Coordinates of C-alpha atoms and ligand atoms in Angstrom, one line a residue:
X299 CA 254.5 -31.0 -59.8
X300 CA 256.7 -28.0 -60.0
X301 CA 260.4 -29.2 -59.3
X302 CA 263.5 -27.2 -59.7
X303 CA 266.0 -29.1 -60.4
X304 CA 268.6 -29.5 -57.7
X305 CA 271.7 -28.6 -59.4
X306 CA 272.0 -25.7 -57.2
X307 CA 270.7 -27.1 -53.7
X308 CA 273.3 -29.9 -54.7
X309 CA 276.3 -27.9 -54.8
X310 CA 276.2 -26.3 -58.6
X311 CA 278.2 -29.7 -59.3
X312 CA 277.3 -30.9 -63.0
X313 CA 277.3 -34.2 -62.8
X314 CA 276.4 -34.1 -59.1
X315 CA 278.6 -37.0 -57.5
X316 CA 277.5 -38.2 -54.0
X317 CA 279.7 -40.6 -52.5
X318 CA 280.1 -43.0 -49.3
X319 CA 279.8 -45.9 -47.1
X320 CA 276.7 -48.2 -47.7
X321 CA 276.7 -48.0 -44.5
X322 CA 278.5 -46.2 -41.6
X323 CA 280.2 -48.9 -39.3
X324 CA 282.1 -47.2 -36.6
X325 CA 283.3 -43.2 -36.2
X326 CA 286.5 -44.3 -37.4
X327 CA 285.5 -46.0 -40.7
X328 CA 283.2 -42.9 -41.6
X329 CA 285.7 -40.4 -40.5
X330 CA 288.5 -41.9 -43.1
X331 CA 286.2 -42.5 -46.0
X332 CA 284.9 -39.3 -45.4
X333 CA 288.3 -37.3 -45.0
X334 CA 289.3 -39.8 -48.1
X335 CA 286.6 -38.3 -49.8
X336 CA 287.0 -35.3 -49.6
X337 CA 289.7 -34.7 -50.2
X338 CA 289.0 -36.5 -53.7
X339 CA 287.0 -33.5 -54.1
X340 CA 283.4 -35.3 -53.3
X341 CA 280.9 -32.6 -51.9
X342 CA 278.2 -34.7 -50.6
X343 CA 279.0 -37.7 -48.4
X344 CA 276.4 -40.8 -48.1
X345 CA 276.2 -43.7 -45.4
X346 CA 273.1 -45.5 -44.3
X347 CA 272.3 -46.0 -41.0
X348 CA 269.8 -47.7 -40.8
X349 CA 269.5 -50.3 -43.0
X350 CA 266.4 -51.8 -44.5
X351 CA 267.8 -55.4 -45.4
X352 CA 266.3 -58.0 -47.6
X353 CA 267.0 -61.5 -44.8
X354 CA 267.0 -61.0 -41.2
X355 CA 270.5 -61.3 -39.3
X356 CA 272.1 -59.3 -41.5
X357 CA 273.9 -56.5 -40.5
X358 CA 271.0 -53.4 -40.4
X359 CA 272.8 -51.0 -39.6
X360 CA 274.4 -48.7 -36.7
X361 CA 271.2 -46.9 -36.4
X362 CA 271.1 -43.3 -34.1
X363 CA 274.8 -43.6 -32.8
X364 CA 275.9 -42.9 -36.4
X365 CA 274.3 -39.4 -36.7
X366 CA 277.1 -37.8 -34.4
X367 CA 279.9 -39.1 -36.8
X368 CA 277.9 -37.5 -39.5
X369 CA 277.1 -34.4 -37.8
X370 CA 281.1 -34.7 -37.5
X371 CA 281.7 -35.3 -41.2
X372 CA 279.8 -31.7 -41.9
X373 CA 282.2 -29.9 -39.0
X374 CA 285.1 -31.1 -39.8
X375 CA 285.1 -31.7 -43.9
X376 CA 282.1 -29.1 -44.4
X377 CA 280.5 -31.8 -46.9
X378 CA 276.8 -32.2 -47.1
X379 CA 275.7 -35.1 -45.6
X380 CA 273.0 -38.4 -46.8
X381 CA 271.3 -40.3 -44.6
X382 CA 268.5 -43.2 -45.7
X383 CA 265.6 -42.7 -43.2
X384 CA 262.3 -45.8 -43.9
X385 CA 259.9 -44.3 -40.8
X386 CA 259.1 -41.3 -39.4
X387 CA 261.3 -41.7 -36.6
X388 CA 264.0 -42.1 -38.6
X389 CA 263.0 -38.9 -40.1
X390 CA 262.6 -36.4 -37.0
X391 CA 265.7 -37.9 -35.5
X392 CA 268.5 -37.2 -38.7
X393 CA 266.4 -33.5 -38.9
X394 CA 267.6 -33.1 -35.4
X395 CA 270.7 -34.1 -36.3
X396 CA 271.2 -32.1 -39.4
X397 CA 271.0 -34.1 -41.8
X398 CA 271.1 -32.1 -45.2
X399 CA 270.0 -35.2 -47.5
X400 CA 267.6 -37.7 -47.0
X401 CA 266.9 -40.4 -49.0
X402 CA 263.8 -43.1 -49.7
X403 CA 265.1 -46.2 -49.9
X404 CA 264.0 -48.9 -53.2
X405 CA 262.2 -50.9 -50.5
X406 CA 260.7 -48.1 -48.7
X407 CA 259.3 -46.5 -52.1
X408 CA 257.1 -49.6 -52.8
X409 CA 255.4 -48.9 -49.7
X410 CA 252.5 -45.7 -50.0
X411 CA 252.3 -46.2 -46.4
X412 CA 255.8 -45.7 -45.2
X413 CA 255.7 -42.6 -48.0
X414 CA 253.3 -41.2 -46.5
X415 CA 254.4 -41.7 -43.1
X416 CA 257.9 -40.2 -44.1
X417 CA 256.6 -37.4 -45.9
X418 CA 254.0 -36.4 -42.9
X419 CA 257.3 -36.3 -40.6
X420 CA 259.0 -34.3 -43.1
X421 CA 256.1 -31.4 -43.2
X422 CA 257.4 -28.1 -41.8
X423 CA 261.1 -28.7 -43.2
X424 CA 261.2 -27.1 -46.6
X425 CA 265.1 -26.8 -46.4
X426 CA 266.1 -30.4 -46.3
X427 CA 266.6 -31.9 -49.7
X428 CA 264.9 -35.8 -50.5
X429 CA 266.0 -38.1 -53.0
X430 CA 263.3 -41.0 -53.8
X431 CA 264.9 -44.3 -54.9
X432 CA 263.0 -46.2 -57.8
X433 CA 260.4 -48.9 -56.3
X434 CA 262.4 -52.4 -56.5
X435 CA 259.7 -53.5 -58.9
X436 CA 259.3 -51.7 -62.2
X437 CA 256.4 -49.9 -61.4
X438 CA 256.8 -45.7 -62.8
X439 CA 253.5 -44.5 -60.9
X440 CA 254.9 -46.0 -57.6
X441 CA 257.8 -43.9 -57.9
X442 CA 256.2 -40.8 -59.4
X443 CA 253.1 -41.4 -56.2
X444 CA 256.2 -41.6 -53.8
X445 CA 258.1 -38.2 -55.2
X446 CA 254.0 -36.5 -55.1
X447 CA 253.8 -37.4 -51.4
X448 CA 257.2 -35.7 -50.9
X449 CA 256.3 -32.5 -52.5
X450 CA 252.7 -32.6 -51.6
X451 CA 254.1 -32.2 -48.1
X452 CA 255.8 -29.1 -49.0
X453 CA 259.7 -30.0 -49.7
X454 CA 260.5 -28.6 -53.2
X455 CA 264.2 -29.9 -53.5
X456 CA 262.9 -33.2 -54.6
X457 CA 265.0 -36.0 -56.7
X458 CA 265.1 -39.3 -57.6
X459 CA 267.6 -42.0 -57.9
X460 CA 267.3 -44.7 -60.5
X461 CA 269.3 -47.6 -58.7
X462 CA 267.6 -50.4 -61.3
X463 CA 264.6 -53.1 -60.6
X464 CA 265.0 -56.5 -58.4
X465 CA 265.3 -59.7 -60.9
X466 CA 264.5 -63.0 -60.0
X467 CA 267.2 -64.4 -62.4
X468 CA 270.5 -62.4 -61.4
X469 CA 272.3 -62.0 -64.8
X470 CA 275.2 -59.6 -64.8
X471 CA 273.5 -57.3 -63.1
X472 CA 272.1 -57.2 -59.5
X473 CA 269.6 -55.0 -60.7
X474 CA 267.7 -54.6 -63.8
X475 CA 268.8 -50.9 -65.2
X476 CA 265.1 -50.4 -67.5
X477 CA 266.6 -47.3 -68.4
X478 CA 263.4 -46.4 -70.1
X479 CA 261.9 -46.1 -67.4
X480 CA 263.9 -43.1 -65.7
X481 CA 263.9 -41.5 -69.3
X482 CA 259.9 -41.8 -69.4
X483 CA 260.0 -40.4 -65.6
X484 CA 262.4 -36.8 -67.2
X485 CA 259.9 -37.1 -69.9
X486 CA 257.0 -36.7 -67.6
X487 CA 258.7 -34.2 -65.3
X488 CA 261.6 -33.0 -67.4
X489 CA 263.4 -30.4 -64.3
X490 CA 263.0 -33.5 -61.5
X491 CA 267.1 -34.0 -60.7
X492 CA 267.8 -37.9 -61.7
X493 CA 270.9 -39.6 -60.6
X494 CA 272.0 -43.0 -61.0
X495 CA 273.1 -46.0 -58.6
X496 CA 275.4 -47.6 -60.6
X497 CA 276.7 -49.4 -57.5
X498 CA 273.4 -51.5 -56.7
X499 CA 272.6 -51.6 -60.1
X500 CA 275.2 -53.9 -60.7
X501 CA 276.0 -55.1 -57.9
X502 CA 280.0 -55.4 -58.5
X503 CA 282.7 -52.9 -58.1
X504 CA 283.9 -53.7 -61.8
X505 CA 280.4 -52.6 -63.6
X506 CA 280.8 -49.4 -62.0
X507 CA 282.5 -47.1 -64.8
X508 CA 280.9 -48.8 -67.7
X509 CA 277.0 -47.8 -66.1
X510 CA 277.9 -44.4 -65.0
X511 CA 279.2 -43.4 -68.0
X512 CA 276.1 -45.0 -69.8
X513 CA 273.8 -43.1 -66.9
X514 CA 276.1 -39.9 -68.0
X515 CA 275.5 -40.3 -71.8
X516 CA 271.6 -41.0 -71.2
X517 CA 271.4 -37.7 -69.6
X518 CA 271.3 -38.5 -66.2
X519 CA 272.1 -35.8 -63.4
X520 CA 274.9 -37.3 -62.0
X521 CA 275.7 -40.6 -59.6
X522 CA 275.6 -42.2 -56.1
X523 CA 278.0 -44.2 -55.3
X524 CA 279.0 -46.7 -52.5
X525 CA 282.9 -45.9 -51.8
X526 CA 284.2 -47.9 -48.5
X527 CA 288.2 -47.0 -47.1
X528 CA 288.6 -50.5 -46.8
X529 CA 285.9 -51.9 -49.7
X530 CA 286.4 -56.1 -49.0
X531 CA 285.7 -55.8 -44.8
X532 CA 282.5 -53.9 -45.7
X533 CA 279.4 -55.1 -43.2
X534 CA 276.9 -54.9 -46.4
X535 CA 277.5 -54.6 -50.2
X536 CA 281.0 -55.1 -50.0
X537 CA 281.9 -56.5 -53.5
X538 CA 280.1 -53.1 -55.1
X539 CA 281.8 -50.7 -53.4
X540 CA 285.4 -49.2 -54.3
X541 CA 287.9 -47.1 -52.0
X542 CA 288.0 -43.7 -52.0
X543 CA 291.1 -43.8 -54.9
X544 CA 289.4 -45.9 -57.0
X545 CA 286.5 -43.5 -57.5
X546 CA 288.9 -40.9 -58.3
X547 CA 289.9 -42.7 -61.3
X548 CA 286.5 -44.0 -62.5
X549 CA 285.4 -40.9 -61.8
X550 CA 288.5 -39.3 -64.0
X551 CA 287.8 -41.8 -66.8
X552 CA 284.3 -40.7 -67.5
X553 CA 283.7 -38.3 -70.5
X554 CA 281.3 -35.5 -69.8
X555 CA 279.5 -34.8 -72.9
X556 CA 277.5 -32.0 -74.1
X557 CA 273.9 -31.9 -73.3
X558 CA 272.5 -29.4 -75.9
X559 CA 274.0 -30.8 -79.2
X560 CA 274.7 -27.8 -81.8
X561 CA 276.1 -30.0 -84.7
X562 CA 274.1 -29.6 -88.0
X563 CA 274.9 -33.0 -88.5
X564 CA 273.1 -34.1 -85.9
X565 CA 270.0 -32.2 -86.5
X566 CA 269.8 -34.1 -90.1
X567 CA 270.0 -37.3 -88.5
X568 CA 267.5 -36.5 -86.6
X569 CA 264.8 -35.7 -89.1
X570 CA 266.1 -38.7 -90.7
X571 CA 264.7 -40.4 -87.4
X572 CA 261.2 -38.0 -87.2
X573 CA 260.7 -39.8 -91.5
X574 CA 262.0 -43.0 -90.6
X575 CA 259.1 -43.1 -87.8
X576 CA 256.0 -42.2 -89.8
X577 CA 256.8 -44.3 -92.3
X578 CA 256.6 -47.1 -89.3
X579 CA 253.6 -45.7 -88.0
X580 CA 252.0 -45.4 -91.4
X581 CA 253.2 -48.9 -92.3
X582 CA 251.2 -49.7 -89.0
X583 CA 248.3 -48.3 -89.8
X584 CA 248.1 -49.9 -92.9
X585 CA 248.7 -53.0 -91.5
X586 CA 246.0 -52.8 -88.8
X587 CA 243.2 -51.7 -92.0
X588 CA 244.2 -54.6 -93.2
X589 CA 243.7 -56.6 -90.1
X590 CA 240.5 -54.9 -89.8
X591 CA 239.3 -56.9 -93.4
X592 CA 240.8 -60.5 -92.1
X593 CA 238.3 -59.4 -89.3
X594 CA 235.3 -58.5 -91.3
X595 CA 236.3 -62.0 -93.5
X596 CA 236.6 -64.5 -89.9
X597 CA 233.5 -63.3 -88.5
X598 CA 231.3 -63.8 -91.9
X599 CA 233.3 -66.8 -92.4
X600 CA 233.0 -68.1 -88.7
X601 CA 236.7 -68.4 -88.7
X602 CA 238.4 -68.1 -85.1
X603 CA 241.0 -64.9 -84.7
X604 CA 243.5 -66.4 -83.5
X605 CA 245.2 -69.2 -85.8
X606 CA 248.1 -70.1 -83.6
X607 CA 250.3 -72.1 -86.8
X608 CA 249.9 -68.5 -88.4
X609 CA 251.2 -66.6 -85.8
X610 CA 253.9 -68.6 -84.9
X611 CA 255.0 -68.5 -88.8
X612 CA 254.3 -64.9 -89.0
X613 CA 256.9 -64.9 -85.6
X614 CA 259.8 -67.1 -87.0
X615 CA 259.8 -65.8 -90.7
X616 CA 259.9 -61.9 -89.5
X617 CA 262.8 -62.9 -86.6
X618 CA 264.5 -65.1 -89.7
X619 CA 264.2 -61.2 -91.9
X620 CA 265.3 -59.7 -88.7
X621 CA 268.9 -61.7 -88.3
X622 CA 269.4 -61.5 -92.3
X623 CA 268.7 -57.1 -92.0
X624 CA 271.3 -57.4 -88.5
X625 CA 268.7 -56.0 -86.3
X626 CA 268.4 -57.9 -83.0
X627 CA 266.2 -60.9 -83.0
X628 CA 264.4 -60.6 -79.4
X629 CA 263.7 -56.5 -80.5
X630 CA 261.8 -57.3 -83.5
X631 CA 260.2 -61.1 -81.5
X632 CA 259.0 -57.7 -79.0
X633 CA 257.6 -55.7 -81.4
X634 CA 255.9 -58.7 -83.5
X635 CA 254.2 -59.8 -80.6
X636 CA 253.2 -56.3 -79.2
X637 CA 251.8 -55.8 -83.1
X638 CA 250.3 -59.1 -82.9
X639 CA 248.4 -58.5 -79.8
X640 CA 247.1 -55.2 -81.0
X641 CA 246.0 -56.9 -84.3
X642 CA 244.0 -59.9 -82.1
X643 CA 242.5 -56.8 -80.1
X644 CA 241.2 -55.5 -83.2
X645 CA 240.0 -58.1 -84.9
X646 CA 238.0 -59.5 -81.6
X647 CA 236.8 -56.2 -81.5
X648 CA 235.2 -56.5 -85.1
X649 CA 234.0 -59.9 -84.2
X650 CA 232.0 -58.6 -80.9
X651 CA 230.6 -56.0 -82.8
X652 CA 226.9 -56.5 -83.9
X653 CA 225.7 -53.1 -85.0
X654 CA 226.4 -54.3 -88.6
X655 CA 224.2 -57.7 -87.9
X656 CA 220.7 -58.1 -89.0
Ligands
PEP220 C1 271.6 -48.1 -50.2 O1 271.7 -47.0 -50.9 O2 272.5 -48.4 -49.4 C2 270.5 -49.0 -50.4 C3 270.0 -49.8 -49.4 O3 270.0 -49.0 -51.6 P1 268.6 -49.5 -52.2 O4 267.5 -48.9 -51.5 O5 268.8 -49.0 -53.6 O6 268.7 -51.0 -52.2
MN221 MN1 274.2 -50.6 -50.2

């Protein structure tokens, strides 16, 4: 997939900031946030309208009525405008009305159906510009499947918004940020345009700053934010978003840093890094040759693989190292087990092998 990156399409801002309602209520509350906005210098306004909500009798949105206050945003402010569309209704309809932005909601992406659906609607428009919220579940290919059907459909100004993954056990967050994932997903298609939710990521106004700055530092295009005029008589997702003002000083707060890094310094810590890791991977090596023997030794000994007091030993004394070296105890329980498992692997492997066998 040949993306350009959207800088351009989005304005030439760097970090690209879109900003609004989680969803548009009346004219008059997405007239003021909007005039609010903009004049906060935000460039691209966002309200749902029709709203794809997790228990029924919630509020789900305002639905067609709210594409006319839109279309009035764009006249009177000359902002861009973001609409969520889930079916291909809502799709022909918010092309009708002009919509410049349309976004895949984290629901919506889970579904290859209601993809598809949206991006057969969506063929023959190659100006309007899609953003593809991450699958609530954790799931890259989902994501990646939902931005191919996109493009595969001929829209080129393609991007994706990491908003986090649904939890069962709420923590801090609302969401679970995974940042690796989004960095595997630049990795596998480095010019895709990524922003970041911070607001549903975490779920509360006051976690805002801190993950947008973090989204900033890990490279991330820029951010999508809910921002309400009147934030606590919000209809949905009221205790994430913040008035127009208050996004003018998070937004002031953040630092900007440099993307391409020109410091020598940081060029020798980074071969430090390049040694550091194939010593690790030759260590592992190493480790697994020596598995490989314990194999060979259990299979002529008829000894099982797995010796569970071993294991769990092996666990506690290397997370006992871990605490005494100051790493973090649950990263190296991680990699243990993931080493273990791979050591099990090879070692079963040995013992289902019978070419050796007379
Ligand atoms: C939204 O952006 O208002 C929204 C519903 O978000 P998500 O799809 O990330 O839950
Ligand atoms: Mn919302």
């Amino acid at each position: 997939m040949d993306f350009t990156s959207l800088q351009s399409s989005l304005l030439g801002q760097s970090p690209v900031i879109i900003a609004g309602p989680c969803s548009a209520e009346t004219h008059e509350q997405t007239l003021a946030t909007a005039r609010q906005l903009n004049e906060i210098g935000i460039k691209i306004f966002r309200a749902g309208l029709w709203k794809p909500r997790t228990m029924p009798g919630a509020f789900e949105g305002v639905g067609t009525a709210g594409l006319q206050w839109l279309r009035r945003v764009k006249e009177e402010t000359g902002m861009m405008v973001a609409t969520e569309v889930a079916t291909q209704e809502h799709v022909a309809l918010a092309l009708k009305a002009g919509i410049d932005i349309l976004w895949i909601g984290a629901r919506t992406t889970t579904n290859p159906f209601a993809v598809q659906e949206i991006a057969d609607a969506l063929k023959g428009h190659s100006d309007v510009i899609v953003l593809v919220k991450n699958p609530v579940n954790p799931d890259i290919d989902l994501w990646i499947g939902a931005l191919q059907r996109v493009y595969n459909a001929g829209i080129t100004r393609v991007g994706a918004i990491h908003r986090g993954f649904s939890t069962y056990e709420h923590r801090l967050l609302r969401n679970n940020p995974e940042w690796q994932i989004p960095i595997e997903l630049h990795r596998r298609i480095p010019h895709l345009t990524i922003l970041c939710d911070p607001s549903h990521m975490g779920g509360k106004r006051d976690l805002i700053p801190t993950l947008s700055q973090q989204a900033l530092d890990m490279g991330f295009d820029g951010l999508f934010i809910e921002s309400h005029c009147n934030p606590s008589q919000a209809l949905s997702d009221a205790s994430q978003q913040v008035c127009p003002q208050e996004l003018k000083d998070i937004l002031k707060s953040l630092i900007i840093r440099d993307s391409t890094p020109v410091e020598d310094n940081l060029d020798v810590l980074r071969s430090q890094i390049d040694q550091c890791d194939s010593k690790l991977l030759e260590i592992i090596a190493q480790r697994m040759a020596i598995c490989r023997e314990i194999g060979k030794y259990k299979k002529s000994n008829k000894i099982q693989v797995v010796q569970t007091g071993r294991y769990d030993s092996i666990l506690r004394s290397r997370i006992a190292l871990a605490g005494e070296l100051g790493i973090d105890e649950q990263c190296i329980k991680d990699i243990m087990q993931s080493i273990h498992k791979e050591s099990v692997r090879q070692q079963l492997d040995i013992l289902n092998d019978n070419s050796n066998e007379k």
